Short mmCIF file of N, CA and C in Angstrom, two decimals:
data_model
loop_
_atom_site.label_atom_id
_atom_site.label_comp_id
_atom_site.label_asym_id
_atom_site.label_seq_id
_atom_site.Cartn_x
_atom_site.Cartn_y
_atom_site.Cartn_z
N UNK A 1236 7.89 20.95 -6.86
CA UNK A 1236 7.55 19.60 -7.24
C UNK A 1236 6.13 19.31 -6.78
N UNK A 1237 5.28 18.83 -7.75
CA UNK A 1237 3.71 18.49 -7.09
C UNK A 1237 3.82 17.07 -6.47
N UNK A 1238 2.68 16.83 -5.96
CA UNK A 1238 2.34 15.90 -5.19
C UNK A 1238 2.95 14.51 -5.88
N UNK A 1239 2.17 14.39 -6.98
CA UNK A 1239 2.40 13.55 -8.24
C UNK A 1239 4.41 13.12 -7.95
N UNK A 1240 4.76 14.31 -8.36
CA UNK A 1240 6.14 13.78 -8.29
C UNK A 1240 7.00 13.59 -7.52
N UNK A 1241 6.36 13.86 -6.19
CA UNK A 1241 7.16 13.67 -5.14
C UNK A 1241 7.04 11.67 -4.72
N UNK A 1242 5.73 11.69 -5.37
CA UNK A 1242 4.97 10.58 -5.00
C UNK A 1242 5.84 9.37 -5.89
N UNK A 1243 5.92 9.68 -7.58
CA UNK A 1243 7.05 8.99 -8.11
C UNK A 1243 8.24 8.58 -7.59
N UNK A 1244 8.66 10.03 -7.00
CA UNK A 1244 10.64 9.57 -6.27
C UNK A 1244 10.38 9.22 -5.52
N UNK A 1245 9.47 8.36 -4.46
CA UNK A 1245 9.49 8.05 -3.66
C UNK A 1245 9.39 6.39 -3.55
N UNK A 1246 8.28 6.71 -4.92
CA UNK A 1246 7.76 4.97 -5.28
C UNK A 1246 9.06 4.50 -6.08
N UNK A 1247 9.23 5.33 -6.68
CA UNK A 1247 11.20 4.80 -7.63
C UNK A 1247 11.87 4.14 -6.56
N UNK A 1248 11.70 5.47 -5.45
CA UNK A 1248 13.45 4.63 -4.52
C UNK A 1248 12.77 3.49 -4.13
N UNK A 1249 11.95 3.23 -3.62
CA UNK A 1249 11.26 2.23 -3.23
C UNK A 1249 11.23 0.58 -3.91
N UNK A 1250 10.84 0.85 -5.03
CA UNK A 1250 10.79 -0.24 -5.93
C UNK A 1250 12.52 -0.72 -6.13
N UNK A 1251 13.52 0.58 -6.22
CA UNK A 1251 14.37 0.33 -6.36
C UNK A 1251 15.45 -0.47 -5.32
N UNK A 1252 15.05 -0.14 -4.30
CA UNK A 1252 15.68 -0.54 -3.01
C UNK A 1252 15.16 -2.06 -2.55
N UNK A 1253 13.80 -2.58 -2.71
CA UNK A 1253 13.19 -3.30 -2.53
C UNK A 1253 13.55 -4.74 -3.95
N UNK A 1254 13.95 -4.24 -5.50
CA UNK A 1254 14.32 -5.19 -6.15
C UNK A 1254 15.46 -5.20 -6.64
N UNK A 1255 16.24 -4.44 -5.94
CA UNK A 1255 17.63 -4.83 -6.20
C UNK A 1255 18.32 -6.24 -5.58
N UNK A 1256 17.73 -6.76 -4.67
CA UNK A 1256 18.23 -7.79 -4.12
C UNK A 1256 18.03 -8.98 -4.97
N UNK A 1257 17.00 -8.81 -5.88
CA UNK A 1257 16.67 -9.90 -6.94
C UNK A 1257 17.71 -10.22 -8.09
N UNK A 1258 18.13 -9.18 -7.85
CA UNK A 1258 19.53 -9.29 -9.20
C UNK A 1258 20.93 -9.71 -8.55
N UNK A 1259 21.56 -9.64 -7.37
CA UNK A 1259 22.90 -10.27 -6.58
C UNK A 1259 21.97 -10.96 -5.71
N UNK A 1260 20.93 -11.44 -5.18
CA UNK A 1260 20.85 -12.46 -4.78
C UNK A 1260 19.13 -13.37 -4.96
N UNK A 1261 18.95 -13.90 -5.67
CA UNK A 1261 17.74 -14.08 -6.28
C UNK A 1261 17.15 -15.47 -5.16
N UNK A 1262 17.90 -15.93 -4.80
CA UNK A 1262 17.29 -17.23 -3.93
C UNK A 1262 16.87 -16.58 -2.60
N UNK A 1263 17.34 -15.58 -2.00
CA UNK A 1263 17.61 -15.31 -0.77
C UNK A 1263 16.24 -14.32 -0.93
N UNK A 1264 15.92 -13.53 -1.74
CA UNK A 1264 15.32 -12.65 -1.97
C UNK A 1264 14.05 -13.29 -2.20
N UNK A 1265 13.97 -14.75 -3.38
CA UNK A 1265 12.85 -15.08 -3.18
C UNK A 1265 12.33 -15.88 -1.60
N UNK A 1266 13.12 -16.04 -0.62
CA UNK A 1266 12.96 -16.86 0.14
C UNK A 1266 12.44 -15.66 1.20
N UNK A 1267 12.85 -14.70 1.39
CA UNK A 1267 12.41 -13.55 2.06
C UNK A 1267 11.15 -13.26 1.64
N UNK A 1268 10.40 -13.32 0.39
CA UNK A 1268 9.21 -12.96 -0.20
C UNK A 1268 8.32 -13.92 0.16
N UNK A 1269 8.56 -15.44 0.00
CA UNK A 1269 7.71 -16.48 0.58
C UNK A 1269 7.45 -16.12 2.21
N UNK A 1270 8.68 -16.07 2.99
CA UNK A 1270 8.14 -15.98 4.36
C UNK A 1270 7.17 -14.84 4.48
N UNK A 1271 7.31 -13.37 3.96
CA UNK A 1271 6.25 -12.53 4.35
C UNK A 1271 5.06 -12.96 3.62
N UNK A 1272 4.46 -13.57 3.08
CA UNK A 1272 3.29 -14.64 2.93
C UNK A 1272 2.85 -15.60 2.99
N UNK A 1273 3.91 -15.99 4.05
CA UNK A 1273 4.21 -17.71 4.23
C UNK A 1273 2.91 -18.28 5.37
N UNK A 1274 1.69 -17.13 5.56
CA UNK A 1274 1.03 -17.86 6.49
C UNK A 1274 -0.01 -16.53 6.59
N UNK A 1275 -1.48 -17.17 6.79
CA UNK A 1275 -2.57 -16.16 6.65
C UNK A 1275 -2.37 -14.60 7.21
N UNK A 1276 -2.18 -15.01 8.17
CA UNK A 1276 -1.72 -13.58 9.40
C UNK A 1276 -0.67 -12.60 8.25
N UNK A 1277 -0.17 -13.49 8.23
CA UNK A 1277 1.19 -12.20 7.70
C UNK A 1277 0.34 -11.79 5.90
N UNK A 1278 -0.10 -12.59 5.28
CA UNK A 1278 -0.54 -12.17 3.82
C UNK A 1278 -1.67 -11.52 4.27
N UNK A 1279 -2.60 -11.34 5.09
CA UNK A 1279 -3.41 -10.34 5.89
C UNK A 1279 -2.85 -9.03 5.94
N UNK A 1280 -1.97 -9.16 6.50
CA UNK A 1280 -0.89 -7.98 6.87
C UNK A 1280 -0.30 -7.08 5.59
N UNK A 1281 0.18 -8.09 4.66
CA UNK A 1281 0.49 -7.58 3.72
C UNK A 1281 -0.83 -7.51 2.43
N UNK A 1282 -1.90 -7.56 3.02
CA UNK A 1282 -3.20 -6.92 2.19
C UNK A 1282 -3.00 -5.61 2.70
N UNK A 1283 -3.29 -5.70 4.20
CA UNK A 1283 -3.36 -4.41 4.57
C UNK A 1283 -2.28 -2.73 4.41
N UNK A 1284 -1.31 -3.63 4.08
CA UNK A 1284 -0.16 -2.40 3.04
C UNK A 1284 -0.58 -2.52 1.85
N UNK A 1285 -1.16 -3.25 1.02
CA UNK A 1285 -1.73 -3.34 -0.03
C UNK A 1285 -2.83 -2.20 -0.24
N UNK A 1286 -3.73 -2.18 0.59
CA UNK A 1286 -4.83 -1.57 0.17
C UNK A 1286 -4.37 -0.17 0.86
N UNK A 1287 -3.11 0.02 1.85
CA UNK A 1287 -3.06 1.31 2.11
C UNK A 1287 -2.29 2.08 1.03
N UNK A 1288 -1.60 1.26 0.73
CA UNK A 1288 -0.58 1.95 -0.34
C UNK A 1288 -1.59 2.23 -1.63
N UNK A 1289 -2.80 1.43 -1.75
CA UNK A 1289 -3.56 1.74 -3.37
C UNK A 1289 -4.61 2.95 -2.93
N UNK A 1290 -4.89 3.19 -1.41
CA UNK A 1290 -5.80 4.24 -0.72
C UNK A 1290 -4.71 5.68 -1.29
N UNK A 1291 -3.42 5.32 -0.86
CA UNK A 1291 -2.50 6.34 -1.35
C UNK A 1291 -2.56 7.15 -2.86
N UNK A 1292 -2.48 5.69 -3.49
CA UNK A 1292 -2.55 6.17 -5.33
C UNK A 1292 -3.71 6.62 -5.50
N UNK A 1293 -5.13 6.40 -4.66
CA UNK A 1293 -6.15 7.24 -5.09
C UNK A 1293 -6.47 8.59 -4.79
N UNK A 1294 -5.75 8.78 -3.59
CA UNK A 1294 -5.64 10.29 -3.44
C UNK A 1294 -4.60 11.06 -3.87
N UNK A 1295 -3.18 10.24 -4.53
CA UNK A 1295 -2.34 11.50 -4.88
C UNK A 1295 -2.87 11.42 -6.40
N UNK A 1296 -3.65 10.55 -7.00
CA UNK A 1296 -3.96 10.18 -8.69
C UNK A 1296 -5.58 11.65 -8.51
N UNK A 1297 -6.64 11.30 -7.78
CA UNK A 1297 -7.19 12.18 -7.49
C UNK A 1297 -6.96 13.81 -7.40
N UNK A 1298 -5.61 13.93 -7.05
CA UNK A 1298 -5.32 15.35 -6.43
C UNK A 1298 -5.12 15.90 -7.90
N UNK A 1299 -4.37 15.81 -8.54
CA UNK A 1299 -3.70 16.01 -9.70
C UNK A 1299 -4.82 15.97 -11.11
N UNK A 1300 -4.49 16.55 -11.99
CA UNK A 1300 -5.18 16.57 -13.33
C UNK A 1300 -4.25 15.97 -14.75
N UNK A 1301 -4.60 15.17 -15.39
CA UNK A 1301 -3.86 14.47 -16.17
C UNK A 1301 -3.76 12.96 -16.51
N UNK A 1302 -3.28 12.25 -17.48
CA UNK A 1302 -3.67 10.98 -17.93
C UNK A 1302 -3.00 10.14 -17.02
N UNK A 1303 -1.33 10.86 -16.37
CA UNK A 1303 -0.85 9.43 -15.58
C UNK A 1303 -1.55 9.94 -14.24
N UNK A 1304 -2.06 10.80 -13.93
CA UNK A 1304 -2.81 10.99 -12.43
C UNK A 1304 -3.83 10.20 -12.35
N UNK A 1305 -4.63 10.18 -13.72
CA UNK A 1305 -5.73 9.07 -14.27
C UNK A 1305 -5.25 7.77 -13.67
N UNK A 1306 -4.17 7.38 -14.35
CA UNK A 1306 -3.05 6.04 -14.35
C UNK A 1306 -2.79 5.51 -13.19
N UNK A 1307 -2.47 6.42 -12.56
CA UNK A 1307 -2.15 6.02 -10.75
C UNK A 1307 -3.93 6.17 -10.33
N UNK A 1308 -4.16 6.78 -10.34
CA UNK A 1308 -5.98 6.35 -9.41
C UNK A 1308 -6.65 5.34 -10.06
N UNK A 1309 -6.52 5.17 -11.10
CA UNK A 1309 -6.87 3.59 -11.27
C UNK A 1309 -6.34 2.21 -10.92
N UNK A 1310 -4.78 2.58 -11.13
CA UNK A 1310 -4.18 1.74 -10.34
C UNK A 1310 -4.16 1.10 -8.73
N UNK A 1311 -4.24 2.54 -8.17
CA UNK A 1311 -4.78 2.71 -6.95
C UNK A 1311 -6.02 1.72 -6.36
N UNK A 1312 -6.98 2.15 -7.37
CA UNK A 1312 -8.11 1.86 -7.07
C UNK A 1312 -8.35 0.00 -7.10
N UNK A 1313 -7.54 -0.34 -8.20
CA UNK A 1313 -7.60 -1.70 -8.13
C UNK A 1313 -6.78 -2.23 -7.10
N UNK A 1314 -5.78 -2.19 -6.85
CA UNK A 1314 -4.98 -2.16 -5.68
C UNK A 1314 -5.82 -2.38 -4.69
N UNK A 1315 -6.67 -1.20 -3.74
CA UNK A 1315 -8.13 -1.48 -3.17
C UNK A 1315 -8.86 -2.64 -3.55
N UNK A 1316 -9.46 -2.74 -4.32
CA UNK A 1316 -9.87 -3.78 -4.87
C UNK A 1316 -9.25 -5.05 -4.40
N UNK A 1317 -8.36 -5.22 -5.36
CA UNK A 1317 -7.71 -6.21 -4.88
C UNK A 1317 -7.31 -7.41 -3.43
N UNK A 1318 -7.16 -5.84 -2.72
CA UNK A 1318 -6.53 -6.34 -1.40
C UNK A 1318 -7.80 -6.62 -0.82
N UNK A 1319 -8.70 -5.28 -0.46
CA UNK A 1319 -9.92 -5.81 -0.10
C UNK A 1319 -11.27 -6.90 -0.32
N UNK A 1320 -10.89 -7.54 -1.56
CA UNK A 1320 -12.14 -8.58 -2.20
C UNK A 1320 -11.34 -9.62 -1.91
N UNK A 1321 -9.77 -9.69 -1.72
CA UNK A 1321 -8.87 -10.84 -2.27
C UNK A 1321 -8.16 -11.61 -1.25
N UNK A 1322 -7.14 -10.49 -0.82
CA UNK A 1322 -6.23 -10.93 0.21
C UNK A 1322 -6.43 -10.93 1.37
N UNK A 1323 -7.36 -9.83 1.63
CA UNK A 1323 -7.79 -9.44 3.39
C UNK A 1323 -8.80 -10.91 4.13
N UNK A 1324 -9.84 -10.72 3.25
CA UNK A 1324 -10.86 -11.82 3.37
C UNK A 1324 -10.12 -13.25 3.16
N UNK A 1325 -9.66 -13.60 1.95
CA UNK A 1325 -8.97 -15.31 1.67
C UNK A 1325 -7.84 -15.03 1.62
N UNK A 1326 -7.19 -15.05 2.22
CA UNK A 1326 -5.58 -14.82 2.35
C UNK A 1326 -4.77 -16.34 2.26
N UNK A 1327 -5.77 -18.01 2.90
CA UNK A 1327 -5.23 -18.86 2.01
C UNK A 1327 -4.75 -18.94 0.74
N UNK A 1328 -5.75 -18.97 0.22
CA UNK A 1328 -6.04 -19.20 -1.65
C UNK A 1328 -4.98 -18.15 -2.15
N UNK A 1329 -4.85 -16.72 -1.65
CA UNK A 1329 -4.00 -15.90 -2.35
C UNK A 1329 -2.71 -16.17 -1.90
N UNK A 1330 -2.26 -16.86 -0.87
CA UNK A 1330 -0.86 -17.18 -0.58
C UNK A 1330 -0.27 -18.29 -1.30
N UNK A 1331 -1.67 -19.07 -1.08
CA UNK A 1331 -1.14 -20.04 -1.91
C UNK A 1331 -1.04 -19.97 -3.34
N UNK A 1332 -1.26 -19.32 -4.02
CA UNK A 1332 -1.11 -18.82 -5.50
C UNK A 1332 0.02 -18.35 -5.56
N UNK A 1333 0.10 -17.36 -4.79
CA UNK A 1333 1.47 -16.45 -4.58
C UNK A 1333 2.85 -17.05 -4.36
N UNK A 1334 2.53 -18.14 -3.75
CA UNK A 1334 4.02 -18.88 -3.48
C UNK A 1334 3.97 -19.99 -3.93
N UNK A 1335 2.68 -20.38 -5.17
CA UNK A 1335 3.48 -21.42 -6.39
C UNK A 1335 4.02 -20.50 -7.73
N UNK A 1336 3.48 -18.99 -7.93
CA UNK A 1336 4.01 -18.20 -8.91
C UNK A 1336 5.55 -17.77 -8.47
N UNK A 1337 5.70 -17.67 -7.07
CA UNK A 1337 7.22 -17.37 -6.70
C UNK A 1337 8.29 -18.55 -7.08
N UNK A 1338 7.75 -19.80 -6.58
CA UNK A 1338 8.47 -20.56 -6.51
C UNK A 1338 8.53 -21.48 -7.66
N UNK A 1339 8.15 -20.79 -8.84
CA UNK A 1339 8.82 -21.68 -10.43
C UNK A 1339 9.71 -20.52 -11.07
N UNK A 1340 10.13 -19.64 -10.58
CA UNK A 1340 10.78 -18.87 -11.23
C UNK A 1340 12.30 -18.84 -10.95
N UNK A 1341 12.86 -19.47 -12.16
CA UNK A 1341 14.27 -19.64 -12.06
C UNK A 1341 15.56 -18.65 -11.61
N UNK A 1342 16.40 -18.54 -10.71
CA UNK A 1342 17.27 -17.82 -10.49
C UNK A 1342 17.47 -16.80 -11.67
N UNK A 1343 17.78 -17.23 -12.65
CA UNK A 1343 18.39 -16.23 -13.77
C UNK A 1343 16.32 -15.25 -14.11
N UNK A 1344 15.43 -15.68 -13.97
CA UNK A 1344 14.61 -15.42 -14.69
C UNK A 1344 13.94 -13.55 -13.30
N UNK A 1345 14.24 -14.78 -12.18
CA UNK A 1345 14.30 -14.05 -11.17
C UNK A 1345 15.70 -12.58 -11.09
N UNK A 1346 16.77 -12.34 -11.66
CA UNK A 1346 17.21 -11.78 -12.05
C UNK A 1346 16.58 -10.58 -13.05
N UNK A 1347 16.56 -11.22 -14.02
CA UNK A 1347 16.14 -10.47 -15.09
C UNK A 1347 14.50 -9.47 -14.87
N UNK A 1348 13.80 -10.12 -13.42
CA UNK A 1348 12.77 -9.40 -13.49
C UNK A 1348 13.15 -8.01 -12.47
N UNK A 1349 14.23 -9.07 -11.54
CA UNK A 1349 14.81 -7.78 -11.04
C UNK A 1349 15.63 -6.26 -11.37
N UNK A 1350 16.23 -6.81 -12.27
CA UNK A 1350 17.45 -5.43 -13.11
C UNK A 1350 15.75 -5.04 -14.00
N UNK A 1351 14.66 -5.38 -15.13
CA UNK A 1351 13.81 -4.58 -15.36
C UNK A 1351 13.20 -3.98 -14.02
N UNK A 1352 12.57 -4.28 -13.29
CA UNK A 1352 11.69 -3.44 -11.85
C UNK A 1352 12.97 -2.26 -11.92
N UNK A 1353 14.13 -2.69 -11.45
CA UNK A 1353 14.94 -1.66 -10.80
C UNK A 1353 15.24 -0.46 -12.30
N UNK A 1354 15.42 -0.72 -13.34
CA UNK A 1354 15.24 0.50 -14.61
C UNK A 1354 13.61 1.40 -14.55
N UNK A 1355 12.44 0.02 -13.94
CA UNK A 1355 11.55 0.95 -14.26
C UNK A 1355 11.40 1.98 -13.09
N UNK A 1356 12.08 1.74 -11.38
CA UNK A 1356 11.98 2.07 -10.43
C UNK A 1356 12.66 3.51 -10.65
N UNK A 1357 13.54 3.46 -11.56
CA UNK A 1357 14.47 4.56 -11.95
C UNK A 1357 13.83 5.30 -12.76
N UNK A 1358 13.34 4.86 -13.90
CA UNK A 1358 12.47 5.38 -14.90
C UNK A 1358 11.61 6.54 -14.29
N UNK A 1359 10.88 5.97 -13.29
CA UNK A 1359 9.95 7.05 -11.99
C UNK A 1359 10.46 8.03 -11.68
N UNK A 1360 11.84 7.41 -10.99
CA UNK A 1360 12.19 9.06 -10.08
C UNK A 1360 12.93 10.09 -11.15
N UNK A 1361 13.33 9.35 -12.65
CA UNK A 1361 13.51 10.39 -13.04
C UNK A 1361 12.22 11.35 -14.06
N UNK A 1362 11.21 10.68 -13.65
CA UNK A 1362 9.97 11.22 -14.66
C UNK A 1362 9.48 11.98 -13.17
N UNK A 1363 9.09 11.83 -12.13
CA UNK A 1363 8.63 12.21 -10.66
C UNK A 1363 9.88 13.61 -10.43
N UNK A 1364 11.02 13.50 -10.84
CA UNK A 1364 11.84 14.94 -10.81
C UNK A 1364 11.40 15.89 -11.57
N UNK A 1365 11.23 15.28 -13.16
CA UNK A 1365 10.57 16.59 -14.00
C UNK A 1365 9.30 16.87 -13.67
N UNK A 1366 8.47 16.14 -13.01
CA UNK A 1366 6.89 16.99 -12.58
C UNK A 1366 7.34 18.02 -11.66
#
């Protein structure tokens, strides 16, 4: 298995484990998501897994040759981006964005984004097995 696909089953279980709670319990789940950004320090914090996890996609997207290796180092790269221009520096403004986009999203809607994440989380580890 290359890098690439170890890197998929890993991000699958991940995504998968992480949005399953959105589908049997969608209030609880969004209420867990507000608190880990519920205040500069902690959306700081969670830049800083942000930009490590997109430091990640640029070196396993880097390592590899191919359009989704392309796919992930760009992704990656904005990820970086992101965290570093966005969240690290103004972590107000981005929390506060973040937890008026959390908090209009209806139980059922919140569902439905959960059961898609968790097919596409699956989708991964079984595309990350055949690499």
């Amino acid at each position: 298995m290359s890098v690439l696909g170890l890197f998929f089953v890993l991000l699958g279980s991940a995504i998968i484990v992480t949005r399953a709670p959105l589908i049997v319990a969608p209030e609880r789940a969004r209420h867990l998501v507000l608190k880990i950004i519920g205040t500069d320090r902690r959306m700081r914090i969670f830049g800083i897994f942000v930009a490590s996890l997109g430091a990640l996609l640029v070196w396993v997207g880097g390592s590899e040759p191919g359009a989704v290796a392309q796919i992930v180092f760009y992704l990656g790269f904005f990820m970086v981006l992101m965290a570093a221009l966005g969240m690290i520096p103004f972590p107000g403004p981005c929390g506060k964005l973040a937890r008026r986009v959390w908090g209009k999203f209806p139980p059922r809607t919140l569902r439905i984004i959960g059961a898609g994440a968790v097919l596409f989380g699956a989708l991964l580890v079984i595309y990350g097995l055949g690499l």
